[in-house]
Structure formats: C-alpha cells, structure tokens
Amino acid sequence: MTDRTTDPTAAETGSRAPSRRALIGWGGAGLALGAAAAGGAVAMARTGEDVDPAGAATGGAVGFHGAHQAGIATDVQDRLHFAAFDVKTDDRAEFVRLLKDWTAAARRMTAGLEVGEGAHGGLAEAPPDDTGEALGLKPSRLTLTIGFGPSLFEKFGLEDRRPVALSELPQFPGDNLDRSRTGGDLCVQACADDPQVAVHAIRNLARIGFGKVAIRWSQLGFGKTSSTTPDAQTPRNLFGFKDGTRNIAGTETARLKKFVWVGDGDGPDWMTGGSYLVARRIRMNIETWDRTSLQEQEDVFGRDKGEGAPVGRAKEHDAPFLKAMKPDSHVRLAHPDANDGITILRRGYSFTDGTDGLGRLDAGLFFLAYQRDIRKGFIPLQRRLAASDALNEYIQHVGSAVFAIPPGVRDKDDWWGRTLLTEEA
Amino acid sequence: MTDRTTDPTAAETGSRAPSRRALIGWGGAGLALGAAAAGGAVAMARTGEDVDPAGAATGGAVGFHGAHQAGIATDVQDRLHFAAFDVKTDDRAEFVRLLKDWTAAARRMTAGLEVGEGAHGGLAEAPPDDTGEALGLKPSRLTLTIGFGPSLFEKFGLEDRRPVALSELPQFPGDNLDRSRTGGDLCVQACADDPQVAVHAIRNLARIGFGKVAIRWSQLGFGKTSSTTPDAQTPRNLFGFKDGTRNIAGTETARLKKFVWVGDGDGPDWMTGGSYLVARRIRMNIETWDRTSLQEQEDVFGRDKGEGAPVGRAKEHDAPFLKAMKPDSHVRLAHPDANDGITILRRGYSFTDGTDGLGRLDAGLFFLAYQRDIRKGFIPLQRRLAASDALNEYIQHVGSAVFAIPPGVRDKDDWWGRTLLTEEA
C-alpha cells in the first residue's frame, strides 16, 4: 500500500477535481507550465470496492487503485469510448512493458493529468508525450477498465490460465454478428462525463501501444441507459423506455459480491476481485419501432412508457407483477425472479453512428454486462431472451465480445494484468 | 407577433428550463400526465438577433422565433446531430405541409416539450406522437436550424429563386469526397447540450417526414471546437490545438450583419435575414499527427499548443503577428488579415465514428461555416488553404454540402421556408 491509499487526506485532495493541465514541460516548446508540479506526487483519489463519493459529486477524479477496477461499480458516467484491440506482438516481455506503460498512463489520465514523459520526453524532434486535446478539461470522472479476451490466452501460451467462466458465447437465435465489430484480444472501457476526455484516453493508449496493439473496433456511447445509483432517475433508451430500473447499485456490496466480483474460491486465483464482461452491439430498428402503437410498445417492454412503471403498477420502482405481463414481454423474461435469480450489472450506452446505406439511423444500445461467471450470467439470460423476447422483432445483435476483467491495480507499483502475467495460478 | 414574443415575462418563463415532460396524453396508455398543461400555451423564450442569455446560463430553452434562425449566432452548444435529407415527394403542397408539421414540432421540441398530437393523436392503434426517449430531459438549449440545398430548387421548379450566393463548391485540391456523405436537398442542424436531446429531435423530424423525406447522411458531433462566446475558454480540436479563437461572437451584431446575415439589398428577398452554410466532414489523420514532433505541430498551426498563443505572442487572444509564422501555417493562411478581411462564422464539432478498416480512428472535425455569401466566404478561403496549408498533410475533406439557411420563423403562424414557397421574389 502506498501513502496515498492509506492517507485519507491525499484521497480528498485528489477528488477536488484538479484542472487537467500540462504538468510536463512540452517537448520543444520551451514552456515551463507546471514544471514544479511535474516532480511532485500525483494526487489521486482512493478507491476500493466503493465509488469515490466526492469525485462523483464534483465531477472530479475517481480513484484508480483498489481491489477492483474502477468503471464497474462506479456510478455510470455520461459518456463511453470503448475499444477492442488486437495484439500485434508475440513477445511476452514487450507485452508486459506495454501493460506497465498503459497502467502508468491510465493512472495519470484518471487523475486529470496528461500522459507522463515517455521514451521521447524532452526531445524536440519527438512527438509530444500527450496528444493534448484534453488540456484544460477536468478529470470528468474518467475511469479506464481493461479486459483480456479469450484469444489473448492463446497468443501468449496462457491457455492453462484461462478462466472457464470466460466462456465464448453460443450463436443465439437472431444474432447477425459483424466480424469487424466482434472479438478482440484486449479491451479498454473508457467512461467519463466529457466525451473528449474518454476519446483522449483511448487515443493515447492506442498511441502508446503503436506497433504492439491496434484498435480492432471501437464504440462511442452517450446517455447512460442504466444507472447504478438507485435514487437517480433512470435514463431512457432510444426506444423511449426506462431501462435498467432494477440494476445493481455501486453501493450494494452484498449483491456485487454475489453477482459481479470473482470470489476467493471461484478460481483462477489471478482473477480474484475481477469480473467478466460481455459487450454486445445491439442495433435498434428505430424506424420500425417508431411506427408501432404505444400499446404494442408497452406490451413489448412490460412497462408503461411515461412513468416506466411495470404493467399494473403505478411507479417505476414498484415491484413488477410478472404474471400481469404478456409472456413474451422483455421485463418479464429478463427479470431475476423468472431466471433463478440471475442478475448482471449493466452499463449500457446508447449509440448513433450516422445512417446506414438505406437511410436508416445506425443507432441502438451498446450493452455492457458485468458478472461473476458468463456461464451463469449472460448466457442463460440471453438464451431465454433470444428465444422468446417480443423485443427481438425490433433489435438485432450485430457485435459481440467477452473479456476477463482482472482485479484492480493495488498501488503505484502495481500494473494491469500483473496477476495473470507474473504469478503462478 | 404573438403575445409571447412581445411579453418579456413569457420569455423569462420559457427560459426557466422546464423539465421535458409528457404534455400530451399518451395514446392508449390511459395516463393523464400533464393533460391540463397540454391545452395551455407553449411557454417559449424569445429570440431575435441575440441569444437568449437566461437560456444559455440555465441550460434552458433557446427561443425559436425571430428574424434569424437560432443555432447560428446562438452560443455553441456541446453536442450536434446534423442530418441531410433527400426529398422523396415531388408534390409541392405535400412538401409545404411537411415543412409546417416540422416547424410545429421544432417549436415544441426547442421549448422542451414533446412533439404534439399529430394525425394519430389519441388512437390506441397508432404510434405515439413522440418517440419518448427525451422525456424527463431538460430543453438543453436545443436549437433546430433548417437549410435548403441546391438540388431542392430543381426538384420543385424553383430554379429562378435560387440565390447565386448559394454557390456549389469547386473541386478543391486534396478533396476526397464520399458521395454518401455529400449533398442533400435539405438539412437540419440540431445542437443541444445533451446528445440525447439532439438525436431525439432529428429522429422525430425524420419520423414525421417518413415517406416524404429520407435521411441521406447524418453526423454526430461533440466537444464544440469553436466558441462564439469571446470570454469562454476556446475548446481544443482533436489535434490538441485551440481553434476558433478569433471566431465571431453571437453578441457582435455589426460583424454578424457584415459577414453572416443576408442583408436587405443582397437578394433574393426571401433570403433576407438568412445565411449560407457550408458543411465539410474533415477526416483527421490522427495517428500520423500523433507521431509528429511538437515543433512541427506548432509550426503547422502557427500557435503554441499549451496556451494557444500565436507564434511569438504570450496569450491565446493576443493579436497574431502573421509574418512571424511560417508561410504555410494554418493560422497565417486562414486569418482575415491575409484574406482581404474574409470572415466566416464557424460552429465546428469533433467527431469519432469508430475505426476504419485499417484500425485507425475515423475521427476529425465536422466543420460548419455560416456566411453571407459562399462565393465571398468559404470558397476563396478554402482555395487558399487547399493550395498551401501545411495542415493538409494531416487532414482530408471527405464530405461536403451547401445550404441556403432561410430567415427565422417570425411567430407561431409562420413556418420554415414560407418566404421561399409562398411569396414571389
């Protein structure tokens, strides 16, 4: 443990939302912006199983260090930039160096600082260490969350360390997956309240990884569609419905432990404190939906549209009476009570990526689900939904990936993936 | 003039950021949400040549009525959804009905209300009048700005009313235009501080226009890159530089009159109070740029990266000494002093539309320039830049369109395009 994670004063300092400034001297510019600060310690908010509440309230920094990675139980930020990477190197030592460099950059960026001096530092002919478009912006609650795809384990001869809970998904009925939006050796989920901050983070990681990794696909998202904060208003998806009413809140330690975090005995040991992510790009047939009657729309979801209340109830958060809903309604099929209690933590974002070749909006939901075991989370849930959900007439799953989300970075000497790449299981 | 636009109290009421609520009874839902309010007047902020300052401060509503359309001199909002449409009908009366329906919907949506009862109102079997995903959101300073492309004039036999100032653009050196992101009979620019509000607006206009118009292309943008507010911090583009430092502010009435608004004697009469828009999708070769030295980057722009000061100056807003810059630097070439005073009003937005097939970010600047005459604004400026700008090594223009922006909607009985479609020139 560092002095920072044991010193609550330091943690509070970190959450006072320092403005994102050039704390490194710009290479050839002769500027001394914040040069004094560059030598100082990086003030950083502390995190652990819980979100940094001060950070959430002020739009400040979310702590980077802890037992779990931030960006899972953290209050959902407004914007997303998600990137899946292919690993281009087969040199394990080089890959480890990259993960260390990435960790250092992520530690700085989530604290609202620029990427630090790298190999080029101070040389006039070298590119600047940071691309600069986030200078002057606040930390904006940026979180960066890394994951390892099944193909990564093959690439580095780590098959024996691959968790069985990191299950590939079966082909579900109705899947229409685009290869160019599917899979990936690595992923990084960047969430922030400012899209420029999220884009900046992914871009600088891609830049640091140049030659070693390449972006396979990426997705920008907006307008959080699930809330991990129980009292906040539930945002609406692009079908106009409140979605994610019953999601797991970041403060529900017991449910997080039961459904999200890999526990001590779950194995493999290197994953303890981690989780598993299923990412699905779900295209919504917006134009078809918009020509459907309100009654049909409400039957499909099993909620009323205005208030978000389950069928026959008055308020959004009233407990649903599943039998009052049509058998194929989305809420009825997806509800834990109808699925042996299966619960996943959802962090979905809406997307609108322009227009397809037919003049229709390329829009929908980028669905991110965190769970303790994919075999007991997304797969059984989606089997049921894919078979019967009335919503299937209006949606199509067009991209898909699964990732093992390793535990959090403990302190300033730790790095993303250390437990996988250096300890024996 | 309506009572609303002459009553400052009403204007202030409108800018108190009413929550976006269901003010229409939901079709078959049996809900009476806001039914009483539905019959009442639509509170609306007043606008004219000036931005509604209260709306800007509170995130409230920007007035819809005025001599000019809102969304041009209005303080730049954080998010953009821009759509170009093809007109599918050749029936002029049907097209006029559409413009009236659009105007009514735009009037309500910019005031933070749902789209009103249309042809389907109240029928259980009919689609709801509004798609609903913006319920509960604030007006978020939504502005909707319509424009007419050159092809529209041909479509309805209006060639003789086409302004000569609505000039098609020549092929500039380096242009690499994608046909599927170029042109359009109509455009609507939706700007708002919340992306869901902007997306909602375009989508509902597209829905109202179903069968009569179809989206040809659309663009989502974020992180305003120009500011029309002189004192606010200038945002950075995706190259990490401050851009738009010397832009025209919404309060500079004299410069707006000189460079942006079509004047009384300019002709044609139906355009008086309007403007002309050039939209360009400028792809940035982010990865190449990011491997360029800081010195080179600063030479290319003619500014320092950290502060944004012109070469040889200390502060961003210091007057540039053009001769101190390299002859091909962007600021030197684009500056009004080097262009016989040519000035355009810029409302650019950054975009990141995932990744191209080569693992590079499909990112850049969606450039929107408003001017009094395209022949005296964008064309001479871009001729100069396309020929010599050092930035050309790092950018490529991949989409392009021009539109005549008619004057503002005067009052509640007026509608978008009336001066073009009903009065003789």
PDB file of N, CA and C in Angstrom, chain B residues 278-340:
ATOM      1  N   VAL B 278     -21.876  26.151 -45.234  1.00  0.00           N
ATOM      2  CA  VAL B 278     -21.028  25.138 -45.852  1.00  0.00           C
ATOM      3  C   VAL B 278     -20.692  24.112 -44.773  1.00  0.00           C
ATOM      4  N   ALA B 279     -20.989  22.864 -45.067  1.00  0.00           N
ATOM      5  CA  ALA B 279     -20.681  21.769 -44.135  1.00  0.00           C
ATOM      6  C   ALA B 279     -19.616  20.891 -44.768  1.00  0.00           C
ATOM      7  N   ARG B 280     -18.559  20.627 -44.024  1.00  0.00           N
ATOM      8  CA  ARG B 280     -17.476  19.782 -44.550  1.00  0.00           C
ATOM      9  C   ARG B 280     -17.102  18.758 -43.480  1.00  0.00           C
ATOM     10  N   ARG B 281     -17.056  17.507 -43.881  1.00  0.00           N
ATOM     11  CA  ARG B 281     -16.552  16.480 -42.962  1.00  0.00           C
ATOM     12  C   ARG B 281     -15.059  16.345 -43.209  1.00  0.00           C
ATOM     13  N   ILE B 282     -14.271  16.734 -42.218  1.00  0.00           N
ATOM     14  CA  ILE B 282     -12.821  16.752 -42.371  1.00  0.00           C
ATOM     15  C   ILE B 282     -12.222  15.639 -41.518  1.00  0.00           C
ATOM     16  N   ARG B 283     -11.782  14.610 -42.184  1.00  0.00           N
ATOM     17  CA  ARG B 283     -11.135  13.498 -41.501  1.00  0.00           C
ATOM     18  C   ARG B 283      -9.728  13.925 -41.084  1.00  0.00           C
ATOM     19  N   MET B 284      -9.370  13.664 -39.839  1.00  0.00           N
ATOM     20  CA  MET B 284      -8.013  13.960 -39.368  1.00  0.00           C
ATOM     21  C   MET B 284      -7.211  12.667 -39.316  1.00  0.00           C
ATOM     22  N   ASN B 285      -6.033  12.691 -39.850  1.00  0.00           N
ATOM     23  CA  ASN B 285      -5.155  11.523 -39.768  1.00  0.00           C
ATOM     24  C   ASN B 285      -4.463  11.532 -38.408  1.00  0.00           C
ATOM     25  N   ILE B 286      -5.255  11.160 -37.433  1.00  0.00           N
ATOM     26  CA  ILE B 286      -4.858  11.276 -36.040  1.00  0.00           C
ATOM     27  C   ILE B 286      -3.533  10.569 -35.766  1.00  0.00           C
ATOM     28  N   GLU B 287      -3.394   9.364 -36.271  1.00  0.00           N
ATOM     29  CA  GLU B 287      -2.218   8.556 -35.923  1.00  0.00           C
ATOM     30  C   GLU B 287      -0.943   9.171 -36.501  1.00  0.00           C
ATOM     31  N   THR B 288      -1.036   9.729 -37.699  1.00  0.00           N
ATOM     32  CA  THR B 288       0.134  10.379 -38.296  1.00  0.00           C
ATOM     33  C   THR B 288       0.496  11.622 -37.491  1.00  0.00           C
ATOM     34  N   TRP B 289      -0.508  12.401 -37.187  1.00  0.00           N
ATOM     35  CA  TRP B 289      -0.302  13.625 -36.405  1.00  0.00           C
ATOM     36  C   TRP B 289       0.367  13.312 -35.062  1.00  0.00           C
ATOM     37  N   ASP B 290      -0.116  12.252 -34.425  1.00  0.00           N
ATOM     38  CA  ASP B 290       0.373  11.925 -33.086  1.00  0.00           C
ATOM     39  C   ASP B 290       1.831  11.475 -33.090  1.00  0.00           C
ATOM     40  N   ARG B 291       2.362  11.162 -34.269  1.00  0.00           N
ATOM     41  CA  ARG B 291       3.767  10.777 -34.336  1.00  0.00           C
ATOM     42  C   ARG B 291       4.639  11.917 -34.852  1.00  0.00           C
ATOM     43  N   THR B 292       4.065  13.107 -34.867  1.00  0.00           N
ATOM     44  CA  THR B 292       4.782  14.286 -35.346  1.00  0.00           C
ATOM     45  C   THR B 292       5.304  15.080 -34.154  1.00  0.00           C
ATOM     46  N   SER B 293       6.466  15.680 -34.309  1.00  0.00           N
ATOM     47  CA  SER B 293       7.061  16.412 -33.182  1.00  0.00           C
ATOM     48  C   SER B 293       6.227  17.641 -32.838  1.00  0.00           C
ATOM     49  N   LEU B 294       6.352  18.052 -31.600  1.00  0.00           N
ATOM     50  CA  LEU B 294       5.620  19.231 -31.145  1.00  0.00           C
ATOM     51  C   LEU B 294       5.987  20.459 -31.971  1.00  0.00           C
ATOM     52  N   GLN B 295       7.278  20.595 -32.292  1.00  0.00           N
ATOM     53  CA  GLN B 295       7.718  21.746 -33.081  1.00  0.00           C
ATOM     54  C   GLN B 295       6.996  21.793 -34.424  1.00  0.00           C
ATOM     55  N   GLU B 296       6.938  20.636 -35.071  1.00  0.00           N
ATOM     56  CA  GLU B 296       6.250  20.555 -36.357  1.00  0.00           C
ATOM     57  C   GLU B 296       4.769  20.902 -36.196  1.00  0.00           C
ATOM     58  N   GLN B 297       4.150  20.355 -35.157  1.00  0.00           N
ATOM     59  CA  GLN B 297       2.731  20.621 -34.929  1.00  0.00           C
ATOM     60  C   GLN B 297       2.475  22.119 -34.733  1.00  0.00           C
ATOM     61  N   GLU B 298       3.358  22.752 -33.947  1.00  0.00           N
ATOM     62  CA  GLU B 298       3.162  24.179 -33.673  1.00  0.00           C
ATOM     63  C   GLU B 298       3.441  25.013 -34.918  1.00  0.00           C
ATOM     64  N   ASP B 299       4.389  24.572 -35.719  1.00  0.00           N
ATOM     65  CA  ASP B 299       4.654  25.272 -36.983  1.00  0.00           C
ATOM     66  C   ASP B 299       3.451  25.166 -37.913  1.00  0.00           C
ATOM     67  N   VAL B 300       2.846  24.004 -37.938  1.00  0.00           N
ATOM     68  CA  VAL B 300       1.710  23.784 -38.826  1.00  0.00           C
ATOM     69  C   VAL B 300       0.564  24.727 -38.467  1.00  0.00           C
ATOM     70  N   PHE B 301       0.285  24.831 -37.174  1.00  0.00           N
ATOM     71  CA  PHE B 301      -0.834  25.700 -36.771  1.00  0.00           C
ATOM     72  C   PHE B 301      -0.425  27.169 -36.704  1.00  0.00           C
ATOM     73  N   GLY B 302       0.803  27.438 -36.324  1.00  0.00           N
ATOM     74  CA  GLY B 302       1.185  28.825 -36.082  1.00  0.00           C
ATOM     75  C   GLY B 302       0.795  29.289 -34.692  1.00  0.00           C
ATOM     76  N   ARG B 303       0.592  28.338 -33.813  1.00  0.00           N
ATOM     77  CA  ARG B 303       0.285  28.617 -32.410  1.00  0.00           C
ATOM     78  C   ARG B 303       1.108  27.680 -31.541  1.00  0.00           C
ATOM     79  N   ASP B 304       1.274  28.084 -30.267  1.00  0.00           N
ATOM     80  CA  ASP B 304       1.821  27.086 -29.366  1.00  0.00           C
ATOM     81  C   ASP B 304       0.679  26.242 -28.840  1.00  0.00           C
ATOM     82  N   LYS B 305       1.031  25.008 -28.474  1.00  0.00           N
ATOM     83  CA  LYS B 305      -0.010  24.042 -28.154  1.00  0.00           C
ATOM     84  C   LYS B 305      -0.576  24.254 -26.748  1.00  0.00           C
ATOM     85  N   GLY B 306       0.295  24.562 -25.797  1.00  0.00           N
ATOM     86  CA  GLY B 306      -0.157  24.650 -24.409  1.00  0.00           C
ATOM     87  C   GLY B 306      -1.134  25.785 -24.181  1.00  0.00           C
ATOM     88  N   GLU B 307      -0.728  26.988 -24.513  1.00  0.00           N
ATOM     89  CA  GLU B 307      -1.526  28.171 -24.236  1.00  0.00           C
ATOM     90  C   GLU B 307      -2.451  28.527 -25.402  1.00  0.00           C
ATOM     91  N   GLY B 308      -2.009  28.187 -26.592  1.00  0.00           N
ATOM     92  CA  GLY B 308      -2.775  28.578 -27.770  1.00  0.00           C
ATOM     93  C   GLY B 308      -2.378  29.924 -28.330  1.00  0.00           C
ATOM     94  N   ALA B 309      -1.275  30.484 -27.827  1.00  0.00           N
ATOM     95  CA  ALA B 309      -0.844  31.811 -28.284  1.00  0.00           C
ATOM     96  C   ALA B 309      -0.268  31.726 -29.695  1.00  0.00           C
ATOM     97  N   PRO B 310      -0.540  32.755 -30.511  1.00  0.00           N
ATOM     98  CA  PRO B 310       0.089  32.801 -31.838  1.00  0.00           C
ATOM     99  C   PRO B 310       1.616  32.863 -31.694  1.00  0.00           C
ATOM    100  N   VAL B 311       2.319  32.406 -32.707  1.00  0.00           N
ATOM    101  CA  VAL B 311       3.786  32.390 -32.675  1.00  0.00           C
ATOM    102  C   VAL B 311       4.333  33.741 -32.219  1.00  0.00           C
ATOM    103  N   GLY B 312       5.199  33.712 -31.235  1.00  0.00           N
ATOM    104  CA  GLY B 312       5.846  34.929 -30.773  1.00  0.00           C
ATOM    105  C   GLY B 312       5.012  35.748 -29.802  1.00  0.00           C
ATOM    106  N   ARG B 313       3.801  35.307 -29.504  1.00  0.00           N
ATOM    107  CA  ARG B 313       2.952  36.014 -28.552  1.00  0.00           C
ATOM    108  C   ARG B 313       2.827  35.179 -27.280  1.00  0.00           C
ATOM    109  N   ALA B 314       2.255  35.812 -26.235  1.00  0.00           N
ATOM    110  CA  ALA B 314       2.211  35.133 -24.945  1.00  0.00           C
ATOM    111  C   ALA B 314       0.865  34.470 -24.669  1.00  0.00           C
ATOM    112  N   LYS B 315      -0.216  35.086 -25.161  1.00  0.00           N
ATOM    113  CA  LYS B 315      -1.551  34.629 -24.771  1.00  0.00           C
ATOM    114  C   LYS B 315      -2.387  34.290 -25.996  1.00  0.00           C
ATOM    115  N   GLU B 316      -3.364  33.429 -25.781  1.00  0.00           N
ATOM    116  CA  GLU B 316      -4.192  32.961 -26.881  1.00  0.00           C
ATOM    117  C   GLU B 316      -4.816  34.116 -27.665  1.00  0.00           C
ATOM    118  N   HIS B 317      -5.348  35.106 -26.950  1.00  0.00           N
ATOM    119  CA  HIS B 317      -6.106  36.152 -27.638  1.00  0.00           C
ATOM    120  C   HIS B 317      -5.240  37.329 -28.092  1.00  0.00           C
ATOM    121  N   ASP B 318      -3.938  37.229 -27.896  1.00  0.00           N
ATOM    122  CA  ASP B 318      -3.049  38.264 -28.438  1.00  0.00           C
ATOM    123  C   ASP B 318      -3.170  38.279 -29.963  1.00  0.00           C
ATOM    124  N   ALA B 319      -3.099  39.476 -30.533  1.00  0.00           N
ATOM    125  CA  ALA B 319      -3.185  39.588 -31.990  1.00  0.00           C
ATOM    126  C   ALA B 319      -1.992  38.869 -32.618  1.00  0.00           C
ATOM    127  N   PRO B 320      -2.250  38.022 -33.603  1.00  0.00           N
ATOM    128  CA  PRO B 320      -1.138  37.282 -34.210  1.00  0.00           C
ATOM    129  C   PRO B 320      -0.246  38.197 -35.054  1.00  0.00           C
ATOM    130  N   PHE B 321       1.048  37.922 -35.016  1.00  0.00           N
ATOM    131  CA  PHE B 321       1.992  38.600 -35.903  1.00  0.00           C
ATOM    132  C   PHE B 321       2.263  37.620 -37.040  1.00  0.00           C
ATOM    133  N   LEU B 322       1.488  37.795 -38.119  1.00  0.00           N
ATOM    134  CA  LEU B 322       1.451  36.758 -39.140  1.00  0.00           C
ATOM    135  C   LEU B 322       2.816  36.496 -39.764  1.00  0.00           C
ATOM    136  N   LYS B 323       3.619  37.558 -39.894  1.00  0.00           N
ATOM    137  CA  LYS B 323       4.906  37.378 -40.584  1.00  0.00           C
ATOM    138  C   LYS B 323       5.891  36.560 -39.773  1.00  0.00           C
ATOM    139  N   ALA B 324       5.601  36.411 -38.470  1.00  0.00           N
ATOM    140  CA  ALA B 324       6.482  35.578 -37.646  1.00  0.00           C
ATOM    141  C   ALA B 324       6.215  34.093 -37.878  1.00  0.00           C
ATOM    142  N   MET B 325       5.060  33.808 -38.500  1.00  0.00           N
ATOM    143  CA  MET B 325       4.697  32.401 -38.721  1.00  0.00           C
ATOM    144  C   MET B 325       5.268  31.909 -40.034  1.00  0.00           C
ATOM    145  N   LYS B 326       5.414  30.592 -40.136  1.00  0.00           N
ATOM    146  CA  LYS B 326       5.802  30.012 -41.410  1.00  0.00           C
ATOM    147  C   LYS B 326       4.734  30.352 -42.454  1.00  0.00           C
ATOM    148  N   PRO B 327       5.144  30.546 -43.696  1.00  0.00           N
ATOM    149  CA  PRO B 327       4.182  30.986 -44.722  1.00  0.00           C
ATOM    150  C   PRO B 327       3.021  30.012 -44.918  1.00  0.00           C
ATOM    151  N   ASP B 328       3.241  28.738 -44.654  1.00  0.00           N
ATOM    152  CA  ASP B 328       2.167  27.770 -44.882  1.00  0.00           C
ATOM    153  C   ASP B 328       1.441  27.375 -43.599  1.00  0.00           C
ATOM    154  N   SER B 329       1.633  28.159 -42.543  1.00  0.00           N
ATOM    155  CA  SER B 329       0.953  27.789 -41.293  1.00  0.00           C
ATOM    156  C   SER B 329      -0.526  28.107 -41.395  1.00  0.00           C
ATOM    157  N   HIS B 330      -1.315  27.294 -40.698  1.00  0.00           N
ATOM    158  CA  HIS B 330      -2.768  27.356 -40.827  1.00  0.00           C
ATOM    159  C   HIS B 330      -3.321  28.717 -40.403  1.00  0.00           C
ATOM    160  N   VAL B 331      -2.905  29.199 -39.248  1.00  0.00           N
ATOM    161  CA  VAL B 331      -3.431  30.480 -38.765  1.00  0.00           C
ATOM    162  C   VAL B 331      -3.078  31.610 -39.733  1.00  0.00           C
ATOM    163  N   ARG B 332      -1.858  31.608 -40.220  1.00  0.00           N
ATOM    164  CA  ARG B 332      -1.452  32.682 -41.130  1.00  0.00           C
ATOM    165  C   ARG B 332      -2.287  32.678 -42.412  1.00  0.00           C
ATOM    166  N   LEU B 333      -2.523  31.498 -42.959  1.00  0.00           N
ATOM    167  CA  LEU B 333      -3.274  31.409 -44.208  1.00  0.00           C
ATOM    168  C   LEU B 333      -4.758  31.713 -44.021  1.00  0.00           C
ATOM    169  N   ALA B 334      -5.296  31.325 -42.851  1.00  0.00           N
ATOM    170  CA  ALA B 334      -6.738  31.454 -42.652  1.00  0.00           C
ATOM    171  C   ALA B 334      -7.141  32.807 -42.065  1.00  0.00           C
ATOM    172  N   HIS B 335      -6.186  33.577 -41.598  1.00  0.00           N
ATOM    173  CA  HIS B 335      -6.511  34.806 -40.886  1.00  0.00           C
ATOM    174  C   HIS B 335      -7.140  35.844 -41.815  1.00  0.00           C
ATOM    175  N   PRO B 336      -8.171  36.537 -41.327  1.00  0.00           N
ATOM    176  CA  PRO B 336      -8.821  37.566 -42.170  1.00  0.00           C
ATOM    177  C   PRO B 336      -7.828  38.585 -42.729  1.00  0.00           C
ATOM    178  N   ASP B 337      -6.809  38.950 -41.959  1.00  0.00           N
ATOM    179  CA  ASP B 337      -5.853  39.960 -42.440  1.00  0.00           C
ATOM    180  C   ASP B 337      -5.128  39.501 -43.700  1.00  0.00           C
ATOM    181  N   ALA B 338      -5.039  38.197 -43.882  1.00  0.00           N
ATOM    182  CA  ALA B 338      -4.351  37.666 -45.059  1.00  0.00           C
ATOM    183  C   ALA B 338      -5.342  37.317 -46.158  1.00  0.00           C
ATOM    184  N   ASN B 339      -6.630  37.602 -45.932  1.00  0.00           N
ATOM    185  CA  ASN B 339      -7.675  37.192 -46.871  1.00  0.00           C
ATOM    186  C   ASN B 339      -8.637  38.334 -47.179  1.00  0.00           C
ATOM    187  N   ASP B 340      -8.096  39.527 -47.313  1.00  0.00           N
ATOM    188  CA  ASP B 340      -8.941  40.684 -47.610  1.00  0.00           C
ATOM    189  C   ASP B 340     -10.101  40.790 -46.626  1.00  0.00           C
TER     190      ASP B 340
END
